Coordinates of C-alpha atoms in Angstrom, one line a residue:
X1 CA 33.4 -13.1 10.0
X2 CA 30.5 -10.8 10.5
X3 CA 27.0 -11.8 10.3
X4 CA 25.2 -8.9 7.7
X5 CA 21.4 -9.1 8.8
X6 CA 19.3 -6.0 7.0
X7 CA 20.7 -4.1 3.9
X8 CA 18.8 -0.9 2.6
X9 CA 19.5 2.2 0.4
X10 CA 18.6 5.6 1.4
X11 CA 17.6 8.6 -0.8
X12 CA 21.1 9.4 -1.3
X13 CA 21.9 5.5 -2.3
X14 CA 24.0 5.5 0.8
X15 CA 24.5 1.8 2.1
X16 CA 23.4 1.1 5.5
X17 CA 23.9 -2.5 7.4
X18 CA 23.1 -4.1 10.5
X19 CA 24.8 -6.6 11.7
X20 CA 24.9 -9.5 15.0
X21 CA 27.6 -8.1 17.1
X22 CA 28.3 -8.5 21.0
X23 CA 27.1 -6.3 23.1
X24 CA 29.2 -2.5 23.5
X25 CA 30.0 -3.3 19.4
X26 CA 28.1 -1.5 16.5
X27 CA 25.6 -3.5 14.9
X28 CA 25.0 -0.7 12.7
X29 CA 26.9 0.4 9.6
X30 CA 26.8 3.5 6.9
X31 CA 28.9 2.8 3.8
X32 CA 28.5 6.7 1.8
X33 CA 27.3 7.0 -1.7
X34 CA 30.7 7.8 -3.1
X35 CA 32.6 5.0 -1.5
X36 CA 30.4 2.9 -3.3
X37 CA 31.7 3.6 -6.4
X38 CA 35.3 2.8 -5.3
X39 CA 37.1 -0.6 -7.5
X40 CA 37.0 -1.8 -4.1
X41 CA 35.6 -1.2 -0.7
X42 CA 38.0 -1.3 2.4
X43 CA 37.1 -1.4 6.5
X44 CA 37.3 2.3 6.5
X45 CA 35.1 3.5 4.4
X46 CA 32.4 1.8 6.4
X47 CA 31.7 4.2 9.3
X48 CA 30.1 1.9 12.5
X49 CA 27.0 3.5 14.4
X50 CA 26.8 1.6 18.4
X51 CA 23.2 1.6 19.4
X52 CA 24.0 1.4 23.2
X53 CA 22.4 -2.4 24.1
X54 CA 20.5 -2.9 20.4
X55 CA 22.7 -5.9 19.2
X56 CA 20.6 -7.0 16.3
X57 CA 19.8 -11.0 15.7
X58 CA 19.0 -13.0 12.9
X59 CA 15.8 -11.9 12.7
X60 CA 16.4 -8.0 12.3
X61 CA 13.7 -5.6 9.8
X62 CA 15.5 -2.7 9.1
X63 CA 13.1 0.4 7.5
X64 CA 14.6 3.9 6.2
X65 CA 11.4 5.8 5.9
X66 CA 11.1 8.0 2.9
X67 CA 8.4 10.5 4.3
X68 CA 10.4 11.6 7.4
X69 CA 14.2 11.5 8.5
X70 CA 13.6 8.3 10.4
X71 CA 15.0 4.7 10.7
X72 CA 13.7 2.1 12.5
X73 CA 15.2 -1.4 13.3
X74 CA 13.7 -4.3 15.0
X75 CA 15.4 -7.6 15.9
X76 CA 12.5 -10.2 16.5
X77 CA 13.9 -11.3 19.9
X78 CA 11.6 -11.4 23.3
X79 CA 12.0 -8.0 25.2
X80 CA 14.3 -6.2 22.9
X81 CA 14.2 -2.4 21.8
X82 CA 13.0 -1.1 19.1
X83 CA 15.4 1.7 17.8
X84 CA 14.4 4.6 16.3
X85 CA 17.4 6.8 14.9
X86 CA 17.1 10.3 13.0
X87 CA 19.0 11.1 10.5
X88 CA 18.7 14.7 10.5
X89 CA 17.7 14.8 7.2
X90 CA 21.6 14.7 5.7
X91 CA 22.1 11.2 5.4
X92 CA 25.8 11.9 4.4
X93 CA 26.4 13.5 7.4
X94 CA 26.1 10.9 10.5
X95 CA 27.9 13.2 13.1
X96 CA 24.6 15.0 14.5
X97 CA 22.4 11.6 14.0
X98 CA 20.6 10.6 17.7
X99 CA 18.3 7.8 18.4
X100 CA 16.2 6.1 21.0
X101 CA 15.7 2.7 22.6
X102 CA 12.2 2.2 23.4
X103 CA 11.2 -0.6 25.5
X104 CA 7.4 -0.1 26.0
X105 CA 5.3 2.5 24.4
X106 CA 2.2 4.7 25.7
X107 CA -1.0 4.7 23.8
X108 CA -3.3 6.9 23.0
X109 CA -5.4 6.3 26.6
X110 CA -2.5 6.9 28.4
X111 CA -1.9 2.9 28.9
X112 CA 1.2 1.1 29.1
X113 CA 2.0 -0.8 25.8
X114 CA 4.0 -3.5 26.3
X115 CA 5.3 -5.0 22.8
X116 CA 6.8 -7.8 24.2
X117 CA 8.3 -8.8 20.5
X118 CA 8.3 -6.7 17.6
X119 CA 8.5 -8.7 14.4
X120 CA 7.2 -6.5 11.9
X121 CA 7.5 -2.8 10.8
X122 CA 6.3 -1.1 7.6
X123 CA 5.9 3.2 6.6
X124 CA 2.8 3.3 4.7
X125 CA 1.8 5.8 1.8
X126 CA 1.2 8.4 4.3
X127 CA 4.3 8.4 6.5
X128 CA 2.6 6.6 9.4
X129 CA 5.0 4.1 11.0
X130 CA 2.8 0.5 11.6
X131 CA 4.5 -2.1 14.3
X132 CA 3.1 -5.6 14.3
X133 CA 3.8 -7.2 17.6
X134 CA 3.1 -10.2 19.5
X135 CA 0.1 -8.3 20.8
X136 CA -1.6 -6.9 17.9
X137 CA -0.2 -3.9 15.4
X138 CA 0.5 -0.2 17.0
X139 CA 1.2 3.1 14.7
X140 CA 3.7 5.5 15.2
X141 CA 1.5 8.6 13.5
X142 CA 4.2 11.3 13.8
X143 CA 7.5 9.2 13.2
X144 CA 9.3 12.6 13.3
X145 CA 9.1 12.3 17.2
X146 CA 10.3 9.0 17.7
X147 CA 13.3 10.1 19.5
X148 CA 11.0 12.0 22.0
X149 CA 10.9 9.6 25.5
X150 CA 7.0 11.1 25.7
X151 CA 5.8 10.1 21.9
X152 CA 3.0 8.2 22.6
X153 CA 1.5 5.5 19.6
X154 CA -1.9 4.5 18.3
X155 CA -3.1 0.9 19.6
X156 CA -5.1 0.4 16.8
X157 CA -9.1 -1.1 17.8
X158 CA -11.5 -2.4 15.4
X159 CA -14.9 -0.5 14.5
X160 CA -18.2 -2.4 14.5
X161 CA -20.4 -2.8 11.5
X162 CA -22.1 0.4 11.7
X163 CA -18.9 2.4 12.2
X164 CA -20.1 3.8 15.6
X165 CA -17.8 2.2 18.0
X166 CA -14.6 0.4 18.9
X167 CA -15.1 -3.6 19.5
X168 CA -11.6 -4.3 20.5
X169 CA -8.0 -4.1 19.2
X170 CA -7.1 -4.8 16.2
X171 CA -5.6 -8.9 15.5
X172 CA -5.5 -8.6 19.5
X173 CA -3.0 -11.7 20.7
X174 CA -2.1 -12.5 17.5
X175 CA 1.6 -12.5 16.5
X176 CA 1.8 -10.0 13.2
X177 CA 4.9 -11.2 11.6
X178 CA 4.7 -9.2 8.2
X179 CA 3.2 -5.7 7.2
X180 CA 2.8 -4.4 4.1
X181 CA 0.6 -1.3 2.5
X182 CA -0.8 -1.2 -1.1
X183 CA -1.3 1.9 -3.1
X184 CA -5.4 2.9 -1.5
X185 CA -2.8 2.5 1.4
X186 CA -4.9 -0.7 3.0
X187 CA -2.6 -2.7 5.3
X188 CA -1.8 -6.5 4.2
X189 CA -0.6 -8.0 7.9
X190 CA 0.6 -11.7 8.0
X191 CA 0.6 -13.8 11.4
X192 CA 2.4 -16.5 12.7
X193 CA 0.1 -18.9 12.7
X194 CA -3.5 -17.5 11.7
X195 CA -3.3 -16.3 7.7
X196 CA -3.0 -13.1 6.3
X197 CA -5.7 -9.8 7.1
X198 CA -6.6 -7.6 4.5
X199 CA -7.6 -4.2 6.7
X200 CA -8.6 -0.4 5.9
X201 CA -6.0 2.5 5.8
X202 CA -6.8 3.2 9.7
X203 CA -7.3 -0.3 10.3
X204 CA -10.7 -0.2 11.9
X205 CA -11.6 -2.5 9.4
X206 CA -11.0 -6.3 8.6
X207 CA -11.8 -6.3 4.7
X208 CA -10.2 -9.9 4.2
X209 CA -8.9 -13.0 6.4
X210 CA -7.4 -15.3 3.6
X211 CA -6.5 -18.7 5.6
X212 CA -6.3 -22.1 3.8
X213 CA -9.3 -23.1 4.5
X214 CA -11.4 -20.3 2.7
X215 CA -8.4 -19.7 -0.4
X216 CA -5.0 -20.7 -1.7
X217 CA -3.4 -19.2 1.3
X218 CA -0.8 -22.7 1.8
X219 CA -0.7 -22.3 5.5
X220 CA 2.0 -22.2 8.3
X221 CA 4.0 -18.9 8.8
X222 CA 3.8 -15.8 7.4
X223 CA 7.4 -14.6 6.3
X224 CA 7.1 -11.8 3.9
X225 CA 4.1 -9.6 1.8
X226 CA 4.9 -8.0 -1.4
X227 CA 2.6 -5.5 -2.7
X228 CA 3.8 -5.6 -6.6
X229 CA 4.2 -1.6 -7.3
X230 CA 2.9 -2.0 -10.9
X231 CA 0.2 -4.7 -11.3
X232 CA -2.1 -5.4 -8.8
X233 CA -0.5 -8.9 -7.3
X234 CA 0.1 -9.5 -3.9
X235 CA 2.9 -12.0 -3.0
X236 CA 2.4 -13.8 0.0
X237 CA 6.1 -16.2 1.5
X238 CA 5.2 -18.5 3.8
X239 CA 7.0 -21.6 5.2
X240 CA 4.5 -24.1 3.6
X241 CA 5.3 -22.5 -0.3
X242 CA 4.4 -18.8 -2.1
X243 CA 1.1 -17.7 -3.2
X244 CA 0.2 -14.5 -5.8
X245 CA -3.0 -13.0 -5.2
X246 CA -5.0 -10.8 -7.6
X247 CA -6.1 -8.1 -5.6
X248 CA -9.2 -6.0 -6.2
X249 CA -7.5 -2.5 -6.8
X250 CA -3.9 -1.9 -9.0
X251 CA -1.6 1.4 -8.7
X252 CA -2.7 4.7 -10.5
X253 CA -1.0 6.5 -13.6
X254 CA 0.1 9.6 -13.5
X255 CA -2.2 10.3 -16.9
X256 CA -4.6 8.7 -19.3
X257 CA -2.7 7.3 -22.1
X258 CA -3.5 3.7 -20.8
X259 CA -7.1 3.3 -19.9
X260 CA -8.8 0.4 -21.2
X261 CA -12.2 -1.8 -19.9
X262 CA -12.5 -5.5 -19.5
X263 CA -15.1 -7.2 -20.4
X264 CA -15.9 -5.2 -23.3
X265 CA -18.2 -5.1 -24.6
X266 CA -20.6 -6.8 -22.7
X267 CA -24.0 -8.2 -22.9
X268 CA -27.2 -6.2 -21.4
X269 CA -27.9 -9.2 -18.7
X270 CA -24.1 -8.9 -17.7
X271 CA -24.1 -8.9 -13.9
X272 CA -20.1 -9.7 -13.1
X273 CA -16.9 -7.3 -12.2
X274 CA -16.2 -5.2 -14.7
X275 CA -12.5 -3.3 -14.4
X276 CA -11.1 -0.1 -15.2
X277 CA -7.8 0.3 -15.6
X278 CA -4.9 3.0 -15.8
X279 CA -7.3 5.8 -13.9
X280 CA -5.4 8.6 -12.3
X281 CA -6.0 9.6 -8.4
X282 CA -9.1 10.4 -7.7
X283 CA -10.7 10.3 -10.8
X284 CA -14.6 10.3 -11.4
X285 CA -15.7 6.7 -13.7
X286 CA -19.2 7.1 -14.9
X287 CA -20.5 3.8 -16.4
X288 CA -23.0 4.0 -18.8

């Protein structure tokens, strides 16, 4: 009779859960590694975690960050805390785990941010925690100190053309309902109601607005984004269909033994794309 929400593994393949409770309940469970492997799973091998008033909702994202000891769970719902819970690093081990409701953030000029409803969380390649609001997308830089009441985030703004100042937040008053980061660790943010934004690593940036007006983009919602981990697709779930997009960059190797060119050969008047793939990190392509 209990409404599971969010499921996700951490390093240790321990199972953790959140679940829609009542108030004063725990809305969060940790099932161990090793119970796992039990014929079959009883009520106490799951060990319930209360997170004070966080009651979780239908709506909940759940994220176990891989660069840092940190979870973080939104539930989607107006006004209601975003928790960020440390694991200590022993994930086993839930006895000296702490967390922290917060409410309303300060950025980085000392202002009051107020996110109103969190509907979207994502750790990109670098560890950064990114938070898509109704308000626009903040960034938790150091997720380490998420559990410090004087953390302050990032309230991300927009650079003009030339790169020499701020213009204005970033998707200002836009609901971000879906974030997502590719491997040159560029941010994929779907909206409620306004497409999907393709922006740079800091996101300074707008590199893309697909809508379905100017692409294949079907319209409507913005569920989910999918960054394939091989190839270079991007899956896009929306309420109007799915859409696959062939980005411009794909994943590195970790050597050489699958390089190849396409088109090859090509003609001296050539003037279209030509792709490289299966490069390494920060390799040096000379095209001759």
């Amino acid at each position: 009779g209990c409404r599971v929400i969010a499921l996700a593994f951490d390093k240790d393949n321990n199972l953790w859960c959140v679940n829609e409770v009542n108030k004063g309940d725990a809305c969060l469970h940790f099932l161990p590694a090793e119970a796992r492997k039990k014929e079959t799973t009883v009520v106490e091998d799951w060990i319930p975690i209360k997170l004070g008033s966080f009651v979780g909702s239908r709506d909940v994202r759940l994220v176990i960050c891989k660069k840092s000891n940190m979870i973080f769970i939104c539930d989607g719902t107006w006004n209601s805390p975003i928790v960020a819970y440390d694991t200590k690093g022993t994930y086993s081990d839930v006895s000296d785990d702490t967390y922290y409701l917060w409410d309303y953030f300060i950025d980085q000029d000392g202002k009051i941010y107020d996110p109103n409803r969190v509907s979207a969380i994502c750790e990109d390649n670098e560890g950064h925690v990114w938070i898509g609001t109704t308000n626009g997308v903040i960034e938790i830089t150091d997720p380490s100190k998420a559990n410090d009441p004087s953390m302050t985030v990032k309230h991300l703004k927009t650079l003009n053309e030339a790169g020499t100042e701020y213009t204005g937040y970033l998707l200002d008053a836009l609901h971000v309902t879906t974030i997502a980061a590719d491997e040159r660790n560029r941010k994929w943010l779907g909206t409620l109601n306004n497409g999907v934004y393709l922006v740079d690593e800091k996101g300074e940036k707008i590199i893309e607005h697909f809508t379905s007006d100017n692409s294949y983009y079907p319209g409507g919602i913005s569920y989910s984004i999918y960054v394939h981990p091989i190839t270079n697709s991007v899956f896009m779930s929306t309420q109007n269909g799915l859409v696959e997009y062939n980005a411009s960059s794909s994943p590195s190797k970790e050597d050489y033994s699958d390089v190849y060119t396409y088109p090859n050969p090509i003609k001296p008047d050539y003037t279209g794309w030509i792709t490289i793939k299966g490069l390494m990190d920060n390799s040096n392509v000379k095209v001759c």
